[in-house]
Short mmCIF file of N, CA and C in Angstrom, two decimals:
data_model
loop_
_atom_site.label_atom_id
_atom_site.label_comp_id
_atom_site.label_asym_id
_atom_site.label_seq_id
_atom_site.Cartn_x
_atom_site.Cartn_y
_atom_site.Cartn_z
N UNK M 28 111.45 31.94 60.19
CA UNK M 28 112.25 32.59 61.25
C UNK M 28 111.67 34.19 61.38
N UNK M 29 111.42 34.78 60.29
CA UNK M 29 111.11 36.09 60.39
C UNK M 29 109.69 36.24 60.98
N UNK M 30 108.89 35.30 60.79
CA UNK M 30 107.54 35.24 61.51
C UNK M 30 107.68 35.14 62.97
N UNK M 31 108.53 34.22 63.37
CA UNK M 31 108.75 34.08 64.79
C UNK M 31 109.18 35.28 65.38
N UNK M 32 110.11 35.94 64.87
CA UNK M 32 110.66 37.30 65.35
C UNK M 32 109.45 38.26 65.56
N UNK M 33 108.67 38.41 64.28
CA UNK M 33 107.59 39.31 64.45
C UNK M 33 106.54 39.04 65.50
N UNK M 34 106.23 37.76 65.70
CA UNK M 34 105.30 37.48 66.69
C UNK M 34 105.80 37.60 67.99
N UNK M 35 107.20 37.30 68.14
CA UNK M 35 107.73 37.58 69.39
C UNK M 35 107.77 39.01 69.76
N UNK M 36 107.91 39.85 68.88
CA UNK M 36 108.05 41.44 69.13
C UNK M 36 106.60 41.91 69.36
N UNK M 37 105.64 41.31 68.72
CA UNK M 37 104.13 41.68 69.24
C UNK M 37 103.79 41.25 70.62
N UNK M 38 104.25 40.09 70.97
CA UNK M 38 104.03 39.44 72.14
C UNK M 38 104.71 40.32 73.26
N UNK M 39 105.95 40.53 73.04
CA UNK M 39 106.75 41.57 74.01
C UNK M 39 106.08 42.89 74.10
N UNK M 40 105.47 43.47 72.94
CA UNK M 40 104.94 44.74 73.16
C UNK M 40 103.58 44.76 73.87
N UNK M 41 102.81 43.57 73.75
CA UNK M 41 101.56 43.32 74.67
C UNK M 41 101.93 43.15 75.97
N UNK M 42 103.00 42.40 76.22
CA UNK M 42 103.53 42.16 77.58
C UNK M 42 103.89 43.48 78.19
N UNK M 43 104.64 44.39 77.57
CA UNK M 43 105.14 45.57 78.10
C UNK M 43 103.98 46.52 78.26
N UNK M 44 103.00 46.63 77.46
CA UNK M 44 101.83 47.60 77.60
C UNK M 44 100.96 47.13 78.66
N UNK M 45 100.72 45.79 78.85
CA UNK M 45 99.87 45.31 79.91
C UNK M 45 100.59 45.33 81.40
N UNK M 46 101.89 45.08 81.20
CA UNK M 46 102.71 45.02 82.51
C UNK M 46 103.00 46.46 82.99
N UNK M 47 102.99 47.47 82.27
CA UNK M 47 103.40 48.84 82.69
C UNK M 47 102.27 49.71 82.17
N UNK M 48 101.13 49.80 82.97
CA UNK M 48 100.07 50.75 82.56
C UNK M 48 100.60 52.27 82.47
N UNK M 49 101.67 52.60 83.24
CA UNK M 49 101.95 54.00 83.32
C UNK M 49 102.45 54.49 81.90
N UNK M 50 102.75 53.68 80.95
CA UNK M 50 103.16 54.05 79.65
C UNK M 50 101.91 54.44 78.70
N UNK M 51 100.84 53.71 79.24
CA UNK M 51 99.56 54.15 78.44
C UNK M 51 98.96 55.20 79.07
N UNK M 52 98.93 55.57 80.39
CA UNK M 52 98.09 56.55 80.98
C UNK M 52 98.42 57.93 80.58
N UNK M 53 99.70 58.44 80.16
CA UNK M 53 99.82 59.83 79.73
C UNK M 53 99.03 60.12 78.57
N UNK M 54 98.76 59.15 77.72
CA UNK M 54 97.93 59.27 76.48
C UNK M 54 96.53 59.74 76.91
N UNK M 55 96.03 58.83 77.91
CA UNK M 55 94.62 59.06 78.21
C UNK M 55 94.55 60.36 79.08
N UNK M 56 95.52 60.68 79.89
CA UNK M 56 95.36 61.87 80.70
C UNK M 56 95.49 63.11 79.72
N UNK M 57 96.28 63.05 78.77
CA UNK M 57 96.47 64.24 77.86
C UNK M 57 95.16 64.48 77.07
N UNK M 58 94.25 63.38 76.88
CA UNK M 58 93.08 63.62 76.25
C UNK M 58 92.08 64.34 77.11
N UNK M 59 92.26 64.25 78.54
CA UNK M 59 91.27 64.91 79.32
C UNK M 59 91.48 66.36 79.64
N UNK M 60 90.63 67.01 80.21
CA UNK M 60 90.64 68.48 80.44
C UNK M 60 91.55 68.78 81.75
N UNK M 61 92.23 67.87 82.21
CA UNK M 61 92.88 67.99 83.57
C UNK M 61 94.37 68.66 83.32
N UNK M 62 94.45 69.91 83.24
CA UNK M 62 95.77 70.53 82.95
C UNK M 62 96.51 70.79 84.15
N UNK M 63 95.81 70.79 85.28
CA UNK M 63 96.51 70.96 86.57
C UNK M 63 96.12 69.89 87.48
N UNK M 64 96.60 69.83 88.82
CA UNK M 64 96.23 68.76 89.68
C UNK M 64 94.72 68.77 89.91
N UNK M 65 93.95 67.76 89.43
CA UNK M 65 92.61 67.48 89.71
C UNK M 65 92.30 67.14 91.13
N UNK M 66 93.25 66.32 91.65
CA UNK M 66 93.08 65.72 92.91
C UNK M 66 94.41 65.78 93.75
N UNK M 67 94.47 66.52 94.81
CA UNK M 67 95.73 66.62 95.43
C UNK M 67 96.28 65.25 95.96
N UNK M 68 95.39 64.22 96.13
CA UNK M 68 95.79 62.97 96.50
C UNK M 68 95.83 61.91 95.54
N UNK M 69 96.46 62.32 94.26
CA UNK M 69 96.69 61.47 93.23
C UNK M 69 97.20 60.02 93.68
N UNK M 70 96.62 59.05 93.26
CA UNK M 70 97.28 57.66 93.48
C UNK M 70 97.84 57.10 92.23
N UNK M 71 99.06 56.94 92.04
CA UNK M 71 99.71 56.47 90.75
C UNK M 71 99.22 55.05 90.49
N UNK M 72 98.90 54.36 91.60
CA UNK M 72 98.53 52.93 91.37
C UNK M 72 97.06 52.65 91.00
N UNK M 73 96.18 53.75 90.97
CA UNK M 73 94.79 53.61 90.65
C UNK M 73 94.61 54.25 89.28
N UNK M 74 94.33 53.33 88.27
CA UNK M 74 94.19 53.66 86.87
C UNK M 74 93.08 54.74 86.68
N UNK M 75 92.07 54.80 87.50
CA UNK M 75 90.93 55.81 87.38
C UNK M 75 91.23 57.10 87.99
N UNK M 76 92.32 57.28 88.79
CA UNK M 76 92.75 58.46 89.51
C UNK M 76 93.31 59.45 88.43
N UNK M 77 93.00 60.73 88.53
CA UNK M 77 93.48 61.62 87.42
C UNK M 77 94.99 61.80 87.76
N UNK M 78 95.71 62.10 86.71
CA UNK M 78 97.13 62.06 86.65
C UNK M 78 97.61 63.62 86.54
N UNK M 79 98.50 64.14 87.26
CA UNK M 79 99.04 65.44 87.09
C UNK M 79 99.78 65.52 85.87
N UNK M 80 99.41 66.54 84.94
CA UNK M 80 100.08 66.73 83.77
C UNK M 80 101.23 67.85 83.94
N UNK M 81 102.40 67.64 83.60
CA UNK M 81 103.43 68.75 83.52
C UNK M 81 103.75 69.11 82.16
N UNK M 82 104.18 70.33 82.13
CA UNK M 82 104.48 70.90 80.77
C UNK M 82 103.63 72.18 80.62
N UNK M 83 103.76 72.74 79.49
CA UNK M 83 103.05 74.03 79.23
C UNK M 83 101.50 73.88 79.16
N UNK M 84 100.85 74.91 79.78
CA UNK M 84 99.41 74.93 79.69
C UNK M 84 98.95 75.31 78.33
N UNK M 85 97.72 75.01 77.81
CA UNK M 85 97.23 75.53 76.67
C UNK M 85 96.92 77.06 76.73
N UNK M 86 97.13 77.82 75.78
CA UNK M 86 96.92 79.34 75.76
C UNK M 86 95.34 79.54 76.15
N UNK M 87 95.01 80.60 76.89
CA UNK M 87 93.75 80.96 77.16
C UNK M 87 93.04 81.46 75.87
N UNK M 88 91.83 81.08 75.80
CA UNK M 88 90.98 81.63 74.53
C UNK M 88 90.57 82.92 74.73
N UNK M 89 90.52 83.44 75.83
CA UNK M 89 90.21 84.85 75.99
C UNK M 89 90.48 85.44 77.38
N UNK M 90 90.58 86.65 77.66
CA UNK M 90 90.67 87.05 79.03
C UNK M 90 92.15 87.50 79.38
N UNK M 91 92.40 87.39 80.66
CA UNK M 91 93.69 87.93 81.22
C UNK M 91 94.94 87.10 80.85
N UNK M 92 96.09 87.62 80.70
CA UNK M 92 96.40 89.07 80.49
C UNK M 92 96.11 89.47 79.00
N UNK M 93 96.15 88.69 77.85
CA UNK M 93 95.90 89.02 76.69
C UNK M 93 94.88 87.97 75.99
N UNK M 94 94.04 88.38 75.15
CA UNK M 94 93.37 87.38 74.27
C UNK M 94 94.33 86.82 73.43
N UNK M 95 94.15 85.24 73.17
CA UNK M 95 95.02 84.58 72.47
C UNK M 95 94.40 84.43 71.02
N UNK M 96 95.18 84.78 70.03
CA UNK M 96 94.43 84.78 68.65
C UNK M 96 95.21 83.76 67.79
N UNK M 97 96.04 82.98 68.42
CA UNK M 97 96.55 81.79 67.62
C UNK M 97 97.68 82.35 66.86
N UNK M 98 98.11 81.72 65.60
CA UNK M 98 99.14 82.12 64.87
C UNK M 98 98.94 83.20 64.09
N UNK M 99 99.79 83.69 63.16
CA UNK M 99 99.82 84.85 62.46
C UNK M 99 98.77 84.69 61.29
N UNK M 100 98.87 85.65 60.28
CA UNK M 100 97.93 85.77 59.21
C UNK M 100 96.83 86.52 59.36
N UNK M 101 96.27 86.98 58.23
CA UNK M 101 95.11 87.80 58.25
C UNK M 101 95.55 89.32 58.35
N UNK M 102 94.71 90.23 58.60
CA UNK M 102 94.93 91.57 58.75
C UNK M 102 94.99 92.00 60.14
N UNK M 103 95.64 93.22 60.48
CA UNK M 103 95.66 93.61 61.93
C UNK M 103 94.30 93.93 62.36
N UNK M 104 94.13 93.74 63.52
CA UNK M 104 92.80 94.03 64.32
C UNK M 104 93.00 94.76 65.57
N UNK M 105 91.91 95.44 66.00
CA UNK M 105 91.96 96.11 67.35
C UNK M 105 90.54 95.99 67.87
N UNK M 106 90.59 95.91 69.19
CA UNK M 106 89.31 95.86 70.06
C UNK M 106 89.46 96.31 71.39
N UNK M 107 88.39 96.78 72.02
CA UNK M 107 88.45 97.38 73.37
C UNK M 107 88.93 96.20 74.22
N UNK M 108 90.05 96.62 75.11
CA UNK M 108 90.45 95.69 76.04
C UNK M 108 89.97 96.12 77.67
N UNK M 109 89.96 97.36 77.88
CA UNK M 109 89.47 97.80 79.11
C UNK M 109 89.05 99.18 79.06
N UNK M 110 88.19 99.67 79.95
CA UNK M 110 87.74 101.09 80.11
C UNK M 110 88.37 101.55 81.43
N UNK M 111 88.88 102.80 81.24
CA UNK M 111 89.56 103.39 82.29
C UNK M 111 88.79 104.72 82.90
N UNK M 112 89.44 105.44 83.58
CA UNK M 112 88.85 106.68 84.24
C UNK M 112 88.50 107.67 83.20
N UNK M 113 87.38 108.49 83.61
CA UNK M 113 86.98 109.60 82.85
C UNK M 113 87.63 110.72 83.55
N UNK M 114 87.99 111.77 82.62
CA UNK M 114 88.60 112.96 83.16
C UNK M 114 88.29 114.20 82.20
N UNK M 115 88.62 115.38 82.77
CA UNK M 115 88.20 116.54 82.04
C UNK M 115 89.38 117.18 81.53
N UNK M 116 89.21 117.88 80.18
CA UNK M 116 90.21 118.59 79.52
C UNK M 116 89.83 120.04 79.56
N UNK M 117 90.51 121.01 80.37
CA UNK M 117 90.05 122.32 80.45
C UNK M 117 90.28 123.08 79.02
N UNK M 118 89.12 123.77 78.64
CA UNK M 118 89.16 124.33 77.28
C UNK M 118 89.10 125.93 77.48
N UNK M 119 88.52 126.35 78.49
CA UNK M 119 88.32 127.78 78.79
C UNK M 119 88.22 127.98 80.27
N UNK M 120 88.81 129.10 80.75
CA UNK M 120 88.67 129.47 82.17
C UNK M 120 88.71 131.02 82.35
N UNK M 121 87.82 131.59 83.05
CA UNK M 121 87.72 132.96 83.31
C UNK M 121 87.37 133.13 84.84
N UNK M 122 88.22 134.17 85.41
CA UNK M 122 87.84 134.54 86.84
C UNK M 122 87.64 135.96 87.02
N UNK M 123 86.67 136.24 87.91
CA UNK M 123 86.29 137.78 88.00
C UNK M 123 87.26 138.12 89.12
N UNK M 124 88.14 139.11 88.73
CA UNK M 124 89.08 139.66 89.57
C UNK M 124 88.84 141.03 90.13
N UNK M 125 87.45 141.51 89.76
CA UNK M 125 87.09 142.81 90.18
C UNK M 125 86.17 142.48 91.50
N UNK M 126 85.86 143.74 91.98
CA UNK M 126 84.88 143.83 93.24
C UNK M 126 83.48 143.72 93.10
N UNK M 127 83.04 143.75 91.84
CA UNK M 127 81.64 143.71 91.47
C UNK M 127 81.35 142.54 90.56
N UNK M 128 80.13 142.14 90.43
CA UNK M 128 79.66 141.03 89.65
C UNK M 128 80.09 141.36 88.07
N UNK M 129 80.39 140.33 87.39
CA UNK M 129 80.74 140.46 85.87
C UNK M 129 79.91 139.47 85.12
N UNK M 130 79.32 140.11 84.14
CA UNK M 130 78.50 139.51 83.22
C UNK M 130 79.57 138.79 82.15
N UNK M 131 79.39 137.50 81.83
CA UNK M 131 80.21 136.75 80.91
C UNK M 131 79.42 136.06 79.89
N UNK M 132 79.47 136.61 78.66
CA UNK M 132 78.71 136.02 77.61
C UNK M 132 79.71 135.79 76.45
N UNK M 133 80.01 134.48 76.24
CA UNK M 133 81.00 134.21 75.13
C UNK M 133 80.67 132.93 74.53
N UNK M 134 81.19 132.73 73.29
CA UNK M 134 81.09 131.46 72.60
C UNK M 134 82.52 130.91 72.68
N UNK M 135 82.59 129.62 73.20
CA UNK M 135 83.88 128.93 73.35
C UNK M 135 84.05 127.85 72.34
N UNK M 136 85.13 127.97 71.74
CA UNK M 136 85.39 126.88 70.66
C UNK M 136 86.07 125.65 71.55
N UNK M 137 85.37 124.50 71.37
CA UNK M 137 85.86 123.25 72.16
C UNK M 137 86.36 122.33 71.19
N UNK M 138 87.65 122.00 71.37
CA UNK M 138 88.36 121.01 70.33
C UNK M 138 88.50 119.60 71.03
N UNK M 139 87.95 118.66 70.46
CA UNK M 139 87.91 117.37 70.89
C UNK M 139 88.45 116.26 69.72
N UNK M 140 88.99 115.19 70.20
CA UNK M 140 89.45 114.17 69.27
C UNK M 140 90.00 112.90 69.91
N UNK M 141 90.20 111.89 69.24
CA UNK M 141 90.80 110.66 69.74
C UNK M 141 92.33 110.99 69.89
N UNK M 142 92.90 110.78 71.08
CA UNK M 142 94.26 111.02 71.12
C UNK M 142 95.09 109.79 71.55
N UNK M 143 96.23 109.59 71.05
CA UNK M 143 97.09 108.41 71.23
C UNK M 143 98.54 109.03 71.43
N UNK M 144 99.17 108.53 72.50
CA UNK M 144 100.63 109.02 72.63
C UNK M 144 101.65 107.91 72.30
N UNK M 145 101.16 106.85 72.13
CA UNK M 145 102.10 105.67 71.83
C UNK M 145 102.55 105.65 70.36
N UNK M 146 103.77 105.41 69.90
CA UNK M 146 104.14 105.34 68.60
C UNK M 146 103.62 103.94 68.09
N UNK M 147 102.79 103.98 66.94
CA UNK M 147 102.34 102.97 66.24
C UNK M 147 102.72 102.69 64.85
N UNK M 148 102.86 101.47 64.41
CA UNK M 148 103.17 101.07 63.08
C UNK M 148 102.02 101.51 62.18
N UNK M 149 102.22 101.67 60.94
CA UNK M 149 101.18 102.07 59.94
C UNK M 149 99.96 101.04 60.04
N UNK M 150 100.35 99.87 60.15
CA UNK M 150 99.28 98.67 60.25
C UNK M 150 98.51 98.86 61.53
N UNK M 151 99.22 98.96 62.69
CA UNK M 151 98.43 99.15 63.97
C UNK M 151 97.56 100.33 64.04
N UNK M 152 98.11 101.48 63.46
CA UNK M 152 97.35 102.68 63.43
C UNK M 152 96.11 102.51 62.49
N UNK M 153 96.17 101.81 61.43
CA UNK M 153 95.10 101.76 60.60
C UNK M 153 93.99 100.76 61.25
N UNK M 154 94.43 99.70 62.02
CA UNK M 154 93.57 98.85 62.76
C UNK M 154 92.76 99.62 63.74
N UNK M 155 93.62 100.53 64.58
CA UNK M 155 93.05 101.31 65.70
C UNK M 155 91.91 102.23 65.03
N UNK M 156 92.33 102.91 64.01
CA UNK M 156 91.28 103.87 63.29
C UNK M 156 89.96 103.07 63.01
N UNK M 157 90.09 101.97 62.42
CA UNK M 157 89.04 101.19 62.02
C UNK M 157 88.25 100.71 63.24
N UNK M 158 88.85 100.59 64.30
CA UNK M 158 88.11 100.20 65.62
C UNK M 158 87.46 101.30 66.26
N UNK M 159 88.05 102.57 66.26
CA UNK M 159 87.41 103.69 66.92
C UNK M 159 86.35 104.37 66.02
N UNK M 160 86.63 104.12 64.65
CA UNK M 160 85.67 104.63 63.69
C UNK M 160 85.84 106.14 63.39
N UNK M 161 87.20 106.57 63.68
CA UNK M 161 87.51 108.04 63.42
C UNK M 161 89.10 108.22 63.23
N UNK M 162 89.43 109.35 62.95
CA UNK M 162 90.86 109.52 62.79
C UNK M 162 91.38 109.70 64.24
N UNK M 163 92.68 109.53 64.29
CA UNK M 163 93.37 109.45 65.63
C UNK M 163 94.37 110.58 65.51
N UNK M 164 94.56 111.31 66.65
CA UNK M 164 95.38 112.53 66.91
C UNK M 164 94.99 113.65 65.81
N UNK M 165 93.73 113.74 65.66
CA UNK M 165 93.02 115.00 64.84
C UNK M 165 91.99 115.60 65.84
N UNK M 166 91.56 116.73 65.50
CA UNK M 166 90.70 117.41 66.29
C UNK M 166 89.40 117.90 65.51
N UNK M 167 88.40 117.79 66.33
CA UNK M 167 86.92 118.45 65.75
C UNK M 167 86.68 119.51 66.70
N UNK M 168 86.20 120.63 66.15
CA UNK M 168 85.79 121.70 66.87
C UNK M 168 84.43 121.97 66.99
N UNK M 169 83.73 122.23 68.14
CA UNK M 169 82.37 122.48 68.32
C UNK M 169 82.25 123.80 69.05
N UNK M 170 81.22 124.53 69.14
CA UNK M 170 81.05 125.67 69.80
C UNK M 170 80.15 125.48 71.11
N UNK M 171 80.50 126.24 72.03
CA UNK M 171 79.72 126.11 73.29
C UNK M 171 79.49 127.55 73.87
N UNK M 172 78.14 127.90 74.01
CA UNK M 172 77.69 129.14 74.48
C UNK M 172 77.78 129.28 76.04
N UNK M 173 78.34 130.37 76.53
CA UNK M 173 78.38 130.66 77.97
C UNK M 173 77.67 132.09 78.17
N UNK M 174 76.71 131.93 79.08
CA UNK M 174 76.00 133.07 79.48
C UNK M 174 75.94 133.16 81.09
N UNK M 175 76.83 133.65 81.80
CA UNK M 175 76.74 133.58 83.28
C UNK M 175 77.20 134.88 83.80
N UNK M 176 76.95 135.00 85.08
CA UNK M 176 77.32 136.23 85.84
C UNK M 176 78.26 135.76 86.91
N UNK M 177 79.55 136.19 86.94
CA UNK M 177 80.45 135.76 87.81
C UNK M 177 80.52 136.77 89.01
N UNK M 178 80.50 136.39 90.27
CA UNK M 178 80.57 137.12 91.36
C UNK M 178 82.17 137.32 91.72
N UNK M 179 82.40 138.34 92.47
CA UNK M 179 83.87 138.78 92.81
C UNK M 179 84.58 137.54 93.15
N UNK M 180 85.67 137.18 92.52
CA UNK M 180 86.55 136.13 92.99
C UNK M 180 86.15 134.70 92.37
N UNK M 181 84.85 134.68 91.82
CA UNK M 181 84.36 133.48 91.16
C UNK M 181 84.97 133.12 89.91
N UNK M 182 85.27 131.88 89.45
CA UNK M 182 85.73 131.45 88.28
C UNK M 182 84.66 130.56 87.48
N UNK M 183 84.92 130.45 86.21
CA UNK M 183 83.94 129.70 85.31
C UNK M 183 84.85 128.94 84.27
N UNK M 184 84.53 127.75 84.11
CA UNK M 184 85.46 126.96 83.28
C UNK M 184 84.57 126.08 82.26
N UNK M 185 85.04 125.75 81.07
CA UNK M 185 84.53 124.81 80.07
C UNK M 185 85.40 123.74 79.94
N UNK M 186 84.95 122.64 80.10
CA UNK M 186 85.78 121.33 80.10
C UNK M 186 85.15 120.24 79.13
N UNK M 187 85.95 119.67 78.34
CA UNK M 187 85.54 118.58 77.49
C UNK M 187 85.87 117.26 78.27
N UNK M 188 85.00 116.37 78.31
CA UNK M 188 85.17 115.14 79.03
C UNK M 188 85.69 114.01 78.15
N UNK M 189 86.75 113.33 78.70
CA UNK M 189 87.30 112.14 77.87
C UNK M 189 87.30 110.95 78.84
N UNK M 190 87.48 109.78 78.26
CA UNK M 190 87.62 108.63 79.04
C UNK M 190 88.99 107.86 78.42
N UNK M 191 89.72 107.22 79.17
CA UNK M 191 90.94 106.44 78.80
C UNK M 191 90.33 105.03 78.33
N UNK M 192 90.55 104.61 77.26
CA UNK M 192 90.09 103.32 76.88
C UNK M 192 91.38 102.75 76.28
N UNK M 193 91.54 101.34 76.79
CA UNK M 193 92.76 100.58 76.38
C UNK M 193 92.33 99.63 75.26
N UNK M 194 92.93 99.73 74.09
CA UNK M 194 92.63 98.83 72.97
C UNK M 194 93.75 97.92 72.82
N UNK M 195 93.38 96.57 72.45
CA UNK M 195 94.32 95.56 72.17
C UNK M 195 94.44 95.42 70.62
N UNK M 196 95.71 95.66 70.11
CA UNK M 196 95.94 95.62 68.71
C UNK M 196 96.76 94.50 68.38
N UNK M 197 96.21 93.51 67.54
CA UNK M 197 96.99 92.38 67.04
C UNK M 197 97.35 92.57 65.55
N UNK M 198 98.72 92.32 65.29
CA UNK M 198 99.30 92.44 64.12
C UNK M 198 99.18 91.04 63.53
N UNK M 199 99.40 90.91 62.10
CA UNK M 199 99.29 89.78 61.40
C UNK M 199 100.21 88.66 61.92
N UNK M 200 101.45 89.11 62.42
CA UNK M 200 102.37 88.24 62.90
C UNK M 200 102.11 87.56 64.32
N UNK M 201 100.93 87.94 64.90
CA UNK M 201 100.51 87.47 66.12
C UNK M 201 100.86 88.41 67.37
N UNK M 202 101.76 89.43 67.05
CA UNK M 202 102.08 90.23 68.23
C UNK M 202 100.87 91.18 68.67
N UNK M 203 100.83 91.26 70.07
CA UNK M 203 99.70 91.99 70.55
C UNK M 203 100.26 93.29 71.36
N UNK M 204 99.67 94.40 71.15
CA UNK M 204 100.11 95.61 71.72
C UNK M 204 98.86 96.21 72.39
N UNK M 205 99.13 96.64 73.57
CA UNK M 205 97.96 97.40 74.28
C UNK M 205 98.33 98.94 74.23
N UNK M 206 97.35 99.64 73.78
CA UNK M 206 97.39 101.20 73.57
C UNK M 206 96.40 101.88 74.22
N UNK M 207 96.66 102.90 75.08
CA UNK M 207 95.73 103.75 75.70
C UNK M 207 95.27 104.96 74.75
N UNK M 208 93.90 105.04 74.59
CA UNK M 208 93.37 106.11 73.68
C UNK M 208 92.57 106.85 74.65
N UNK M 209 92.73 108.22 74.50
CA UNK M 209 91.83 109.26 75.15
C UNK M 209 90.66 109.48 74.16
N UNK M 210 89.49 108.94 74.64
CA UNK M 210 88.29 108.96 73.73
C UNK M 210 87.36 110.18 74.26
N UNK M 211 86.92 110.91 73.35
CA UNK M 211 86.03 112.15 74.00
C UNK M 211 84.63 111.37 74.21
N UNK M 212 83.99 111.75 75.31
CA UNK M 212 82.61 111.33 75.49
C UNK M 212 81.53 112.27 74.86
N UNK M 213 81.98 113.22 74.25
CA UNK M 213 81.08 114.14 73.66
C UNK M 213 80.05 114.90 74.62
N UNK M 214 80.83 115.09 75.82
CA UNK M 214 80.06 115.82 77.06
C UNK M 214 81.00 117.06 77.27
N UNK M 215 80.34 118.09 77.37
CA UNK M 215 80.88 119.42 77.84
C UNK M 215 80.32 119.79 79.04
N UNK M 216 81.40 120.25 80.02
CA UNK M 216 80.95 120.38 81.45
C UNK M 216 81.36 121.76 81.81
N UNK M 217 80.50 122.52 82.43
CA UNK M 217 80.84 123.90 82.96
C UNK M 217 80.86 123.89 84.44
N UNK M 218 81.93 124.30 85.04
CA UNK M 218 82.10 124.54 86.45
C UNK M 218 83.19 125.43 86.79
N UNK M 219 83.28 125.67 88.02
CA UNK M 219 84.47 126.49 88.48
C UNK M 219 85.85 125.82 87.98
N UNK M 220 86.73 126.79 87.61
CA UNK M 220 88.02 126.17 87.03
C UNK M 220 89.19 126.22 87.97
N UNK M 221 88.96 126.48 89.28
CA UNK M 221 89.99 126.46 90.17
C UNK M 221 89.72 125.47 91.37
#
C-alpha cells in the first residue's frame, strides 16, 4: 500500500510539472541574466520567450551610486570616487597704493596640506590617510620667492592650487561614506589678487 501511495505521488508530481510549465519557468528565468524586461512583448504561453523577473535587482559590482563591496569583514579601505574642481587658496597679497612703481622682493611661506572637514571615525581616518599617502589636516610649509615691480594700483598675489577629490571609505561592517578632501596639486600660482 505504501508503494502505491509513493508511486501515485510521483505520478501526480510529474503530471503537475508537465501540465503547468509556469512552475518550472521561474527557475530557468532566475538562472538567466534577464533581471529586467528583456522583451516588452513577453508571451507567457511561449516557453522560449524571456520572463519578466520581479523582486530586488542584484547590487552593481561597481559604479553609480556606490561601489558594492558585499558583506562586512576585513579592514577599512578608501579609494578615489570622483575628481572635482581645482581652486586656489590665497597665501599672500600685496597692492601698490602709492602713485609710483613699487619694487616687491619677498619670500612667501606657502602652507599646504590635505584638508578634510567631515568628522571621521578613527578607522575611516586611518583608511583615508593610507589612501592619500599623507597626514590629513596637517600642513607642510614651502617657500616661494617673489621679485616683481608693482605699478600704482596693481596687486600681486601668491596662491596654492588645490583640487577637491571625493574618496569612498568602506568600513568593515560594509558602511560606505563619501568624503571630500582638498588635495594640494603642489602648484603655486602668481597673479593679481583682486
